[in-house]
JSON list of C-alpha atoms in Angstrom, two decimals:
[
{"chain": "A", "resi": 13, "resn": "UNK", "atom": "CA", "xyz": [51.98, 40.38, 15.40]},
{"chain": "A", "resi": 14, "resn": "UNK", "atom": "CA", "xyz": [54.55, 38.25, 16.78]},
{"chain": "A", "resi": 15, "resn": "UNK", "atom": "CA", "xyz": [56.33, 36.16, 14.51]},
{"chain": "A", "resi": 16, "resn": "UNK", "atom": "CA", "xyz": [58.61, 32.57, 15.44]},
{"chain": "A", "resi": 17, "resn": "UNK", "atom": "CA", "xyz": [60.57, 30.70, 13.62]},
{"chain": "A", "resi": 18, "resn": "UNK", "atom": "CA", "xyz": [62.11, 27.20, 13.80]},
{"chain": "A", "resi": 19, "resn": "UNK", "atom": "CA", "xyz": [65.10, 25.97, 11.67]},
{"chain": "A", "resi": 20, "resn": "UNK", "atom": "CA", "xyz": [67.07, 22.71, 12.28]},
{"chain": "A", "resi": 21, "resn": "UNK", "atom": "CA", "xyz": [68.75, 20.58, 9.44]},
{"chain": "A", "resi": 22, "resn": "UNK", "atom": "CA", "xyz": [65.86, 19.97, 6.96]},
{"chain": "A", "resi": 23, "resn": "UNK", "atom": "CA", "xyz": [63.22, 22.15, 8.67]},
{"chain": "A", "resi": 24, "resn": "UNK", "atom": "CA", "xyz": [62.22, 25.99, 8.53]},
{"chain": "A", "resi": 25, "resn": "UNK", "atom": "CA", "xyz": [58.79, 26.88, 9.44]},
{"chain": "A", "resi": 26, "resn": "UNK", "atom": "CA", "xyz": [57.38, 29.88, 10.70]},
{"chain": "A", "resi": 27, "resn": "UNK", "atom": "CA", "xyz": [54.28, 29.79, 13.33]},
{"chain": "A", "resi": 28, "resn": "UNK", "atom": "CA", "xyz": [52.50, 33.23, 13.73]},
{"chain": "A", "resi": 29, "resn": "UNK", "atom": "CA", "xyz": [49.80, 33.91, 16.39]},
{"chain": "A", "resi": 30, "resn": "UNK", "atom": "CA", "xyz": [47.31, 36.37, 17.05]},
{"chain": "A", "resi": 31, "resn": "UNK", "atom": "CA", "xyz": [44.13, 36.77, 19.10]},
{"chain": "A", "resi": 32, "resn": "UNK", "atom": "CA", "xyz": [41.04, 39.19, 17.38]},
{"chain": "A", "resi": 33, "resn": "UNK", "atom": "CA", "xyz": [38.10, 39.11, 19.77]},
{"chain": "A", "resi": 34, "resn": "UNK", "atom": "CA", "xyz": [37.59, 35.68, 21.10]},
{"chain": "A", "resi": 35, "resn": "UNK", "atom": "CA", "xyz": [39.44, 34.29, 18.16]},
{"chain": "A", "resi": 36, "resn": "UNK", "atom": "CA", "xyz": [42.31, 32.64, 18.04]},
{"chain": "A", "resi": 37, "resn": "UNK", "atom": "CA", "xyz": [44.15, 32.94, 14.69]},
{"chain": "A", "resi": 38, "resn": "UNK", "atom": "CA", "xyz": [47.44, 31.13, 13.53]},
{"chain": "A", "resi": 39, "resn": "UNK", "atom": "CA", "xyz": [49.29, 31.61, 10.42]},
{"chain": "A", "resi": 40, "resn": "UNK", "atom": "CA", "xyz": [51.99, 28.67, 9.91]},
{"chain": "A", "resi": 41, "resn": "UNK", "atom": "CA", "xyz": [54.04, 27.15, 7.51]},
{"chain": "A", "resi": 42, "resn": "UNK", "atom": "CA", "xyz": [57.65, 26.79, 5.99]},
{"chain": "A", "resi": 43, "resn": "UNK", "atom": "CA", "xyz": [59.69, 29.82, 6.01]},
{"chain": "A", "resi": 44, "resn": "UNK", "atom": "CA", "xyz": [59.62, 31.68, 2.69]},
{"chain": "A", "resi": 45, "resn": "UNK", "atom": "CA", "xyz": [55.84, 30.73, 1.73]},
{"chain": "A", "resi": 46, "resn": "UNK", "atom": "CA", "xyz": [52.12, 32.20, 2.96]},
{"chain": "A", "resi": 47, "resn": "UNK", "atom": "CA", "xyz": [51.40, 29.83, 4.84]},
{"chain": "A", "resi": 48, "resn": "UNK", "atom": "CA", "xyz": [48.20, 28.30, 6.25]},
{"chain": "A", "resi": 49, "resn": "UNK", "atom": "CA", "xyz": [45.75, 30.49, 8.32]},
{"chain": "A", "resi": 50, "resn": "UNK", "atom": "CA", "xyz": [43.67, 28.50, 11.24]},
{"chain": "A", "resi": 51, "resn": "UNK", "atom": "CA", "xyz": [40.88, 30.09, 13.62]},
{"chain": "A", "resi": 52, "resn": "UNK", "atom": "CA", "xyz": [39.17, 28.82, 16.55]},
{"chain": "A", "resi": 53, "resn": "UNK", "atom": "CA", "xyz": [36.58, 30.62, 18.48]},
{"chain": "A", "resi": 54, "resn": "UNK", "atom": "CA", "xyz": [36.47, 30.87, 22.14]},
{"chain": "A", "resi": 55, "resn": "UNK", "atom": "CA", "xyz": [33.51, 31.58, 24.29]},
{"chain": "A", "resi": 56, "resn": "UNK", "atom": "CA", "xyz": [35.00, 35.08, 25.13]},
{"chain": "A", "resi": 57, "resn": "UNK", "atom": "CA", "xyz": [38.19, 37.26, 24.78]},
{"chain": "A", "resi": 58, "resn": "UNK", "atom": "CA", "xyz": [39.68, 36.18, 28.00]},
{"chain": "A", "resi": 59, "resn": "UNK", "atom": "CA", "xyz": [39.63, 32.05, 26.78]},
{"chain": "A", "resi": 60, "resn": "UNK", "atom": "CA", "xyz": [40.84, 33.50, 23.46]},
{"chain": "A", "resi": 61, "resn": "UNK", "atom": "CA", "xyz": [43.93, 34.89, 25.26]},
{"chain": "A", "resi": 62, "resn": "UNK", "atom": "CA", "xyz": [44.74, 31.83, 27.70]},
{"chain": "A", "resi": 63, "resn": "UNK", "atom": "CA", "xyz": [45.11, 29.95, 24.59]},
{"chain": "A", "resi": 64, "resn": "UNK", "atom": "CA", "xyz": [47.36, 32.29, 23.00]},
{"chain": "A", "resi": 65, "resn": "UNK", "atom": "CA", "xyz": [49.89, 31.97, 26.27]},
{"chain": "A", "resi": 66, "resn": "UNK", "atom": "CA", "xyz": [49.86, 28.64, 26.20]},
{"chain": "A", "resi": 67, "resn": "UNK", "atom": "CA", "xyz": [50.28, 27.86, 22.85]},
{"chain": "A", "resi": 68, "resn": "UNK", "atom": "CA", "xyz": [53.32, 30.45, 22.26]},
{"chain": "A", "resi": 69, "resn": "UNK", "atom": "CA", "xyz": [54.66, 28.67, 25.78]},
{"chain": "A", "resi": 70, "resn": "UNK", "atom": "CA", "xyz": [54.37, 25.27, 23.92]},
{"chain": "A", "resi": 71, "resn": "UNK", "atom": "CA", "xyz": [56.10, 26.63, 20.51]},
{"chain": "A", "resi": 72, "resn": "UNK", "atom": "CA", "xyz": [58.41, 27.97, 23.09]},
{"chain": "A", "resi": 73, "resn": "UNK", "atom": "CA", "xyz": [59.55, 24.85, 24.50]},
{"chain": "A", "resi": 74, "resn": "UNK", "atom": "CA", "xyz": [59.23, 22.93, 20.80]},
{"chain": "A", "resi": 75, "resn": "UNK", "atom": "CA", "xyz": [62.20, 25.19, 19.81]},
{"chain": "A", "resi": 76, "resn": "UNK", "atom": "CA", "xyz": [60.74, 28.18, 18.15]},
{"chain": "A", "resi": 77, "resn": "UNK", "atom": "CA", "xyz": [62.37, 31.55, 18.52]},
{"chain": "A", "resi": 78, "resn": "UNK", "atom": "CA", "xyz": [60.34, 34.95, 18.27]},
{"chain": "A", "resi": 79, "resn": "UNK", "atom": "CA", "xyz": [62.04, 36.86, 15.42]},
{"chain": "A", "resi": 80, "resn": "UNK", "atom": "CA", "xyz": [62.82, 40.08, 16.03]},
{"chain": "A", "resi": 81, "resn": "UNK", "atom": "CA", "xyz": [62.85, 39.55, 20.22]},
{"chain": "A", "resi": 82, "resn": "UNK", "atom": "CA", "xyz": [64.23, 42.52, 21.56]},
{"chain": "A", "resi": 83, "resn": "UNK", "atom": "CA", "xyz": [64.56, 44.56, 18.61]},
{"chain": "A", "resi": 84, "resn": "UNK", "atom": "CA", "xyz": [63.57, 48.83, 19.45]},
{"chain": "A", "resi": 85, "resn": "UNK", "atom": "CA", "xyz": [60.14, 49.85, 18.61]},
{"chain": "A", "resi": 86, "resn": "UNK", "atom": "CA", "xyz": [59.69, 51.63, 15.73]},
{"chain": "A", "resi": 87, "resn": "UNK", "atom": "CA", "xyz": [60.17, 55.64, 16.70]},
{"chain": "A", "resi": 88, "resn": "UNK", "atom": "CA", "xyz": [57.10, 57.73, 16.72]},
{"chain": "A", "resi": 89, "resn": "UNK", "atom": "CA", "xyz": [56.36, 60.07, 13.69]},
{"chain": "A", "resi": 90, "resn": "UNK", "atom": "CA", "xyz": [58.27, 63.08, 14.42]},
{"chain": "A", "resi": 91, "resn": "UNK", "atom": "CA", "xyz": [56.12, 66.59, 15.78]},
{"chain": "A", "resi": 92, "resn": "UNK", "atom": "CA", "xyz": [55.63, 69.00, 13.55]},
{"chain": "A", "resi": 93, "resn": "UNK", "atom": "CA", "xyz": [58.04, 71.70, 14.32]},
{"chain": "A", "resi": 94, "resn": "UNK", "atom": "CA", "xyz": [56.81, 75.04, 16.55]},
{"chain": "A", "resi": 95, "resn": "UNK", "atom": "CA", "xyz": [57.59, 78.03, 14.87]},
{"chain": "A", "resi": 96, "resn": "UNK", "atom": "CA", "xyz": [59.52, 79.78, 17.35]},
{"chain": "A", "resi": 97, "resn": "UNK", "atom": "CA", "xyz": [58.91, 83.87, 17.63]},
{"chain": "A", "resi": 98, "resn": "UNK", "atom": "CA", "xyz": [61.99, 85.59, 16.33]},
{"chain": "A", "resi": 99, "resn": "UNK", "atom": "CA", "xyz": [64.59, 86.53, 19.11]},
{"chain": "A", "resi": 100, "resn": "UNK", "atom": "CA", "xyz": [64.74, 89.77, 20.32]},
{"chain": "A", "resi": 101, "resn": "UNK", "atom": "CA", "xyz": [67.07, 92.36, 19.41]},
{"chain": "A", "resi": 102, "resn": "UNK", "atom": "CA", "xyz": [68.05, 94.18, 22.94]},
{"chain": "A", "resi": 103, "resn": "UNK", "atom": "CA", "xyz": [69.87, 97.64, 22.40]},
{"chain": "A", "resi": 104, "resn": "UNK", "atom": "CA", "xyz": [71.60, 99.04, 25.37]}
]
């Protein structure tokens, strides 16, 4: 989930959005608290999602900054290891 936060002076607030289905879900408040949770149903996925893009464009331009923009991907779970076959011994 994406995460953005605004701090300036006296404010700190964090706005969070996420789409499930054709829901649109927000999770906002001031930094350091649970904040609020909102949802709002769309007719379908695809409205659900146009909302999402706008809103994060509007947060965008308010100020907010994602937090953790640009940060690496957390690395995969490593493979189990093969068990190799035991070298061969070649006598000449």
């Amino acid at each position: 989930m994406r995460r953005f936060e605004f701090v300036d002076g006296n404010s700190s607030k964090f706005w969070m959005p996420e789409v499930q289905g054709a829901t649109f879900i927000v999770t906002y408040g001031r930094i350091g608290t649970a904040g609020q949770r909102k949802e709002k149903a769309f007719p379908d996925e695809e409205a659900a999602l146009r909302e999402y893009t706008k809103k994060v464009a509007e947060k965008v331009r308010e100020g907010y900054a994602e937090v953790g923009a640009g940060e690496a991907p957390a690395a995969p779970p490593p493979k189990a290891a093969v068990a190799a076959a035991p070298p061969k011994l070649v006598l000449p």
